[in-house]
C-alpha angles and dihedrals in degrees: 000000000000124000095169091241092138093102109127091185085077137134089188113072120239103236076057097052086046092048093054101040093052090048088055098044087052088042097066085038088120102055083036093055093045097041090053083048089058094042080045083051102050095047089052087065089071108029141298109274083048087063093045091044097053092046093055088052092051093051103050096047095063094082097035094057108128116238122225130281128227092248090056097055090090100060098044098042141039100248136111136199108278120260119249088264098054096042102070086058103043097042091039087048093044096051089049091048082044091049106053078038094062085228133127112264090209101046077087148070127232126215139177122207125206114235135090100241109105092243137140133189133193118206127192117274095059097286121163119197127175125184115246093239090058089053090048101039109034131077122251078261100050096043083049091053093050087052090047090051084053094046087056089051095052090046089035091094102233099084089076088040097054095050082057082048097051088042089053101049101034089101075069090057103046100046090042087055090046096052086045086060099042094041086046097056092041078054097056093045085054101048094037089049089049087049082055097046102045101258094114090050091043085056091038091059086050093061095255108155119217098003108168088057092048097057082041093059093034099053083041098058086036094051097045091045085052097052091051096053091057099054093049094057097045081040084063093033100054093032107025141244091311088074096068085062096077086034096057088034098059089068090065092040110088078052098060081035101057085034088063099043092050090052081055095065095048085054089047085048090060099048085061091051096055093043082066093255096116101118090039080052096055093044095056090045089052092044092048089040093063082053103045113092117219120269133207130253099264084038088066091037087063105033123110094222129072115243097280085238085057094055101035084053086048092050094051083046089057102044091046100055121096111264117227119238 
């Protein structure tokens, strides 16, 4: 299996780029099981050796699948090329990231997004966005800190991983946006069907607001929990209790998912920090800390980023621990 770890010209060791993208990989086991029941399932409709067959094909072309190019970042995100007077800071701030990294400054691409959060993202292929407040709002350090952070997360090791992931699960995809469209349109029939036989005024004279919305999105949910349900149980039936293994463990996954993703920005934090980029990092965080509104408990759950206390107290860790010579 290739991950694509073998870059020499990296500030991240290798036994580190393998953990994580193992851990990501393992992470995302669930989807990946039950996506490789459904290509398994397909091909059975037609025979055996097609199911084998199709599954041999999906499992080799994870790691084959080709990562994006810097001409496609535009169509797959929302960046630009940054403005003349953009440009001087972010490429000035980047070689000089590049530079304390050992790596080449023009191995990568350079993008600007429009928003006013002081955001980044790295994308693989080796794709660098910043957002324009951070281009506008932060010092030459600072900026330099936010690039330093990217440049973990592309040397990190799961970018190569998550694009596995995405391979691997995208039989989920597919048949989930296949039951949205047809429970949508069964939705439709049956609202528009209750508006001709009376059922929307009836609700209407009862004070319920919307109600034709209201049967449309509740035929809808019903319909696609229902759905669901009954693939699970000719899923046990056809294959056996073991089915019901990557069934039950697809519920936990977007929480070992978003764990490990969040693990991945501590990691990307401490790239920044051994760069030499540790106070800059803590700056950013604080500044970014006065703007974030709080989240609930399932919010964070959920949420890609560490809390940014977490982080901060990560940070300080980092920078107060003996460096090795």
């Amino acid at each position: 299996m290739h991950l694509d770890l073998s870059d020499d010209l990296s500030p991240v060791p290798r036994r580190a780029r393998i953990t994580t993208a193992l851990v990501t990989l393992l992470a995302s086991l669930p989807s990946t099981l039950l996506g490789g029941l459904l290509v398994f399932a397909a091909g059975a409709l037609i025979g055996l050796w097609p199911a084998f067959g199709l599954i041999a094909i999906w499992l080799v072309g994870g790691p084959l699948v080709p990562v994006p190019t810097a001409e496609m970042a535009q169509a797959i995100f929302p960046v630009r090329h940054p403005r003349p007077d953009e440009q001087g800071a972010l490429i000035t701030a980047w070689h000089n990231v590049a530079r304390v990294a050992g790596i080449r400054a023009g191995d990568y691409s350079l993008w600007v997004q429009d928003t006013a959060q002081l955001n980044a993202l790295a994308a693989p292929g080796r794709i660098v966005a910043v957002t324009s407040a951070a281009v506008a709002e932060l010092g030459p350090r600072e900026l330099e800190a936010v690039l330093a952070h990217e440049l973990g997360h592309h040397h990190g090791g799961a970018q190569r991983a998550q694009m596995m992931v995405y391979w691997y699960a995208l039989p989920i995809r597919v048949c989930w946006q296949a039951l949205v469209r047809i429970t949508w349109l069964l939705a439709v029939f049956v609202a528009r069907a209750a508006h001709i036989v009376g059922v929307v005024a009836l609700l209407r004279a009862f004070g319920v607001r919307g109600a034709i919305d209201v049967i449309g999105i509740t035929v809808a949910v019903f319909a696609r929990i229902a759905t669901i349900l009954a693939v699970a149980v000719l899923a046990v039936v056809h294959f056996g209790p073991l089915a019901a293994l990557p069934l039950a463990a697809i519920v936990v996954e977007p929480f070992a998912a978003r764990a490990q993703r969040r693990r991945t920005e501590v990691d990307a934090d401490r790239v920044a920090v051994d760069l030499g980029y540790g106070r800059e990092t803590l700056a950013v965080l604080d500044l970014w800390s006065r703007r974030a509104e709080p989240a609930g408990r399932l919010a964070r759950l959920l949420d890609t980023h560490p809390p940014i206390a977490a982080r901060i107290a990560a940070v300080e860790t980092r920078l107060a621990a003996p460096r090795s010579t």
